[in-house]
Amino acid sequence: VTSYIGTAYGAYREEFGARDRFWKHQSREKTLNIQGVEHYHNIEKCLQEKQQKKSKLRHKERRIRKRLADSSTGDVFLVEIKNAITPEHAALVKTLSVCIQEHIPSLSHSRNLYEELNLEEDFVDTLSGGNTLGGNTPTFMAPIISIFLPEVIQEMQEILEIAYAAADWMYLTIEDDILETEPRNAQPAPKDVGIRTSEHLTYKDFPSLGSHTDSGSSYTLIIFRS
């Protein structure tokens, strides 16, 4: 594994607005204004120049490799899907990440986990066994990935739907609908979520990433790139 594509989804329904509210206008008008600087045509040109020929690798059929469940409740909390994304789409995401780093460098930086956790200093991670909490180097791609690679977003949505069905999470959604659970606390269906953040992650500046908890998302989709 050389890098990861991490995408976190949150519910949007009545309380949060339409799923595409952050990028639909930008895509239609071909504009990407960040901190007063227009970047749309630079990113578009960069993608065109760097885009490689379509991969000749045959994409193998997706399949469920494993499900991990809580030992006490039996509830599935993770679904692993083999061959989740096409080689062509994986390459496009990598290219987009490079273009963002070149033209909008403020969206990519190395981060120490202890600083992200607001700790005063680094220390040994007893859970993972590492001698540091480590860190990673993200390139933030939302909503840029939606604007320039909508086909990848569609594929990610399909992957999420597959995992949702494989884990039987729809029963949680049905239960919350019956109980009229507050939207913020309910388990939404994939059709009712939007992207909170999407990052292309590398670990070249750190030996590891320590144990931690990501909160605030309904689903987290991690794609391993090799």
CSV table of C-alpha atoms in Angstrom, one decimal:
chain,number,residue,atom,x,y,z
A,1,VAL,CA,0.0,0.0,0.0
A,2,THR,CA,1.5,3.4,-1.0
A,3,SER,CA,-1.4,5.7,-0.2
A,4,TYR,CA,-5.1,5.8,0.8
A,5,ILE,CA,-8.2,7.6,-0.3
A,6,GLY,CA,-10.2,8.5,2.7
A,7,THR,CA,-13.8,9.8,2.4
A,8,ALA,CA,-16.1,10.6,5.2
A,9,TYR,CA,-19.9,10.8,4.7
A,10,GLY,CA,-22.4,12.6,6.8
A,11,ALA,CA,-26.2,12.8,6.7
A,12,TYR,CA,-27.7,15.7,4.8
A,13,ARG,CA,-31.4,15.3,4.6
A,14,GLU,CA,-33.8,18.1,5.8
A,15,GLU,CA,-31.4,19.4,8.4
A,16,PHE,CA,-28.3,19.7,6.3
A,17,GLY,CA,-29.4,20.6,2.8
A,18,ALA,CA,-28.7,19.0,-0.6
A,19,ARG,CA,-25.8,16.6,-1.0
A,20,ASP,CA,-24.3,18.5,-3.9
A,21,ARG,CA,-24.8,22.0,-2.5
A,22,PHE,CA,-21.1,22.7,-2.1
A,23,TRP,CA,-20.0,21.9,-5.7
A,24,LYS,CA,-22.9,21.8,-8.2
A,25,HIS,CA,-22.8,25.5,-9.0
A,26,GLN,CA,-19.0,25.4,-9.3
A,27,SER,CA,-19.1,22.5,-11.7
A,28,ARG,CA,-21.8,24.2,-13.8
A,29,GLU,CA,-20.1,27.6,-13.9
A,30,LYS,CA,-16.6,26.1,-14.2
A,31,THR,CA,-15.3,28.1,-11.2
A,32,LEU,CA,-13.2,27.1,-8.2
A,33,ASN,CA,-12.5,30.2,-6.1
A,34,ILE,CA,-10.5,29.5,-3.0
A,35,GLN,CA,-9.5,32.4,-0.8
A,36,GLY,CA,-10.2,34.8,-3.6
A,37,VAL,CA,-8.1,33.0,-6.2
A,38,GLU,CA,-9.6,31.2,-9.2
A,39,HIS,CA,-8.2,27.7,-9.7
A,40,TYR,CA,-10.7,25.9,-12.0
A,41,HIS,CA,-8.8,26.2,-15.3
A,42,ASN,CA,-5.4,25.5,-13.7
A,43,ILE,CA,-6.7,22.2,-12.3
A,44,GLU,CA,-8.5,21.3,-15.5
A,45,LYS,CA,-5.4,22.0,-17.6
A,46,CYS,CA,-3.2,20.1,-15.1
A,47,LEU,CA,-5.5,17.0,-15.3
A,48,GLN,CA,-5.5,17.1,-19.0
A,49,GLU,CA,-1.7,17.3,-19.2
A,50,LYS,CA,-0.9,14.7,-16.6
A,51,GLN,CA,-3.7,12.2,-17.4
A,52,GLN,CA,-2.3,9.0,-18.5
A,53,LYS,CA,-3.7,6.7,-21.1
A,54,LYS,CA,-6.5,4.6,-19.9
A,55,SER,CA,-5.3,1.6,-17.9
A,56,LYS,CA,-5.1,-1.6,-19.8
A,57,LEU,CA,-5.5,-3.5,-16.6
A,58,ARG,CA,-8.8,-5.5,-16.5
A,59,HIS,CA,-10.8,-4.5,-13.6
A,60,LYS,CA,-11.7,-7.6,-11.6
A,61,GLU,CA,-15.2,-8.0,-10.2
A,62,ARG,CA,-15.9,-6.5,-6.8
A,63,ARG,CA,-16.5,-9.0,-4.0
A,64,ILE,CA,-16.9,-9.0,-0.3
A,65,ARG,CA,-13.7,-10.2,1.3
A,66,LYS,CA,-14.6,-10.1,5.0
A,67,ARG,CA,-17.0,-8.5,7.5
A,68,LEU,CA,-15.8,-7.6,11.0
A,69,ALA,CA,-18.3,-7.7,13.8
A,70,ASP,CA,-18.5,-6.7,17.5
A,71,SER,CA,-17.8,-9.8,19.5
A,72,SER,CA,-20.4,-8.9,22.1
A,73,THR,CA,-23.3,-7.7,19.9
A,74,GLY,CA,-22.6,-9.3,16.6
A,75,ASP,CA,-23.1,-6.0,14.8
A,76,VAL,CA,-20.9,-5.5,11.7
A,77,PHE,CA,-18.8,-2.4,11.9
A,78,LEU,CA,-16.5,-2.9,8.9
A,79,VAL,CA,-16.9,-4.4,5.5
A,80,GLU,CA,-13.8,-5.1,3.3
A,81,ILE,CA,-14.5,-5.1,-0.5
A,82,LYS,CA,-11.9,-6.5,-2.9
A,83,ASN,CA,-11.3,-4.7,-6.2
A,84,ALA,CA,-13.5,-1.8,-5.0
A,85,ILE,CA,-12.3,0.8,-7.5
A,86,THR,CA,-11.1,0.6,-11.0
A,87,PRO,CA,-7.4,1.1,-11.8
A,88,GLU,CA,-8.3,4.0,-14.1
A,89,HIS,CA,-10.2,5.8,-11.3
A,90,ALA,CA,-7.4,5.1,-8.8
A,91,ALA,CA,-4.9,6.7,-11.2
A,92,LEU,CA,-7.2,9.7,-11.7
A,93,VAL,CA,-7.4,10.4,-8.0
A,94,LYS,CA,-3.7,10.3,-7.7
A,95,THR,CA,-3.3,12.7,-10.6
A,96,LEU,CA,-5.9,15.1,-9.1
A,97,SER,CA,-4.0,15.0,-5.8
A,98,VAL,CA,-0.7,16.0,-7.6
A,99,CYS,CA,-2.5,18.8,-9.4
A,100,ILE,CA,-3.9,20.1,-6.1
A,101,GLN,CA,-0.5,20.0,-4.5
A,102,GLU,CA,1.0,22.0,-7.4
A,103,HIS,CA,-1.7,24.6,-7.8
A,104,ILE,CA,-3.3,24.9,-4.4
A,105,PRO,CA,-0.5,23.9,-2.0
A,106,SER,CA,-2.4,25.2,1.0
A,107,LEU,CA,-4.7,22.1,0.7
A,108,SER,CA,-1.8,19.7,1.4
A,109,HIS,CA,0.5,19.4,4.4
A,110,SER,CA,2.1,17.0,6.9
A,111,ARG,CA,0.3,16.7,10.3
A,112,ASN,CA,1.5,15.2,13.5
A,113,LEU,CA,-1.3,13.2,15.3
A,114,TYR,CA,-0.3,14.6,18.7
A,115,GLU,CA,-0.9,18.1,17.4
A,116,GLU,CA,-4.2,17.2,15.8
A,117,LEU,CA,-5.2,15.8,19.2
A,118,ASN,CA,-4.1,19.1,20.9
A,119,LEU,CA,-1.5,17.3,23.0
A,120,GLU,CA,1.6,19.1,24.2
A,121,GLU,CA,4.1,16.5,23.1
A,122,ASP,CA,4.4,13.2,21.2
A,123,PHE,CA,4.6,9.9,23.1
A,124,VAL,CA,4.6,6.1,22.7
A,125,ASP,CA,1.4,4.6,21.4
A,126,THR,CA,0.7,1.7,23.7
A,127,LEU,CA,-2.2,0.4,21.6
A,128,SER,CA,-0.3,0.1,18.3
A,129,GLY,CA,3.1,-0.5,19.8
A,130,GLY,CA,4.7,2.4,18.0
A,131,ASN,CA,7.3,4.7,19.6
A,132,THR,CA,5.3,7.7,18.3
A,133,LEU,CA,1.8,8.7,17.5
A,134,GLY,CA,3.0,9.4,14.0
A,135,GLY,CA,0.9,11.3,11.5
A,136,ASN,CA,0.1,11.5,7.8
A,137,THR,CA,0.2,13.9,4.9
A,138,PRO,CA,-3.3,14.6,3.5
A,139,THR,CA,-4.3,16.4,0.3
A,140,PHE,CA,-7.8,17.7,0.8
A,141,MET,CA,-9.9,17.0,-2.3
A,142,ALA,CA,-13.5,17.9,-1.4
A,143,PRO,CA,-15.3,19.4,-3.2
A,144,ILE,CA,-12.7,19.4,-6.0
A,145,ILE,CA,-13.0,15.7,-6.6
A,146,SER,CA,-16.8,16.1,-7.1
A,147,ILE,CA,-16.2,18.9,-9.6
A,148,PHE,CA,-13.6,17.2,-11.8
A,149,LEU,CA,-14.1,13.4,-11.2
A,150,PRO,CA,-17.9,12.9,-10.7
A,151,GLU,CA,-17.4,9.3,-12.1
A,152,VAL,CA,-15.2,8.5,-9.2
A,153,ILE,CA,-17.7,9.9,-6.7
A,154,GLN,CA,-20.4,7.7,-8.3
A,155,GLU,CA,-18.2,4.7,-7.9
A,156,MET,CA,-17.6,5.5,-4.3
A,157,GLN,CA,-21.3,5.7,-3.8
A,158,GLU,CA,-21.7,2.3,-5.3
A,159,ILE,CA,-19.1,0.9,-2.9
A,160,LEU,CA,-20.9,2.4,0.0
A,161,GLU,CA,-24.2,0.9,-1.1
A,162,ILE,CA,-22.5,-2.6,-1.4
A,163,ALA,CA,-21.1,-2.3,2.1
A,164,TYR,CA,-24.4,-1.1,3.5
A,165,ALA,CA,-26.2,-4.1,2.2
A,166,ALA,CA,-23.5,-6.6,3.1
A,167,ALA,CA,-23.5,-5.4,6.8
A,168,ASP,CA,-27.3,-5.2,7.0
A,169,TRP,CA,-27.1,-1.6,8.2
A,170,MET,CA,-30.5,-0.9,6.6
A,171,TYR,CA,-32.0,-2.4,9.8
A,172,LEU,CA,-30.5,0.4,11.8
A,173,THR,CA,-31.9,2.9,9.4
A,174,ILE,CA,-35.4,1.3,9.6
A,175,GLU,CA,-35.2,1.3,13.4
A,176,ASP,CA,-34.3,5.0,13.5
A,177,ASP,CA,-37.1,5.9,11.2
A,178,ILE,CA,-39.6,4.0,13.3
A,179,LEU,CA,-38.3,5.6,16.5
A,180,GLU,CA,-38.1,9.0,14.8
A,181,THR,CA,-34.5,9.4,16.0
A,182,GLU,CA,-33.1,12.9,15.6
A,183,PRO,CA,-31.3,13.1,12.2
A,184,ARG,CA,-27.9,13.9,13.9
A,185,ASN,CA,-28.1,10.6,15.8
A,186,ALA,CA,-29.7,8.4,13.2
A,187,GLN,CA,-28.1,5.9,10.9
A,188,PRO,CA,-28.8,7.2,7.4
A,189,ALA,CA,-29.1,5.2,4.2
A,190,PRO,CA,-26.3,5.9,1.6
A,191,LYS,CA,-28.7,7.8,-0.6
A,192,ASP,CA,-29.1,10.3,2.3
A,193,VAL,CA,-25.5,11.1,2.9
A,194,GLY,CA,-23.0,13.6,1.3
A,195,ILE,CA,-19.2,13.9,1.5
A,196,ARG,CA,-17.9,15.7,4.6
A,197,THR,CA,-14.3,15.4,3.6
A,198,SER,CA,-12.2,13.5,1.0
A,199,GLU,CA,-8.5,13.1,1.4
A,200,HIS,CA,-5.6,11.5,-0.5
A,201,LEU,CA,-3.3,10.3,2.3
A,202,THR,CA,0.3,9.3,2.3
A,203,TYR,CA,2.6,8.4,5.2
A,204,LYS,CA,6.0,9.2,3.7
A,205,ASP,CA,6.9,11.6,6.4
A,206,PHE,CA,6.0,9.4,9.3
A,207,PRO,CA,6.8,5.8,10.4
A,208,SER,CA,3.2,5.1,11.4
A,209,LEU,CA,-0.1,6.6,12.4
A,210,GLY,CA,-1.1,6.0,16.0
A,211,SER,CA,-4.5,4.7,17.2
A,212,HIS,CA,-7.2,7.3,17.3
A,213,THR,CA,-10.9,7.8,16.8
A,214,ASP,CA,-12.5,9.7,13.9
A,215,SER,CA,-15.9,11.1,14.9
A,216,GLY,CA,-18.7,13.1,13.3
A,217,SER,CA,-19.2,10.8,10.2
A,218,SER,CA,-22.0,8.4,9.3
A,219,TYR,CA,-19.7,6.3,7.2
A,220,THR,CA,-16.0,6.3,6.4
A,221,LEU,CA,-14.8,4.8,3.1
A,222,ILE,CA,-11.0,3.9,2.9
A,223,ILE,CA,-9.6,2.8,-0.4
A,224,PHE,CA,-6.0,1.3,-0.4
A,225,ARG,CA,-3.8,2.1,-3.3
A,226,SER,CA,-0.8,-0.1,-4.1
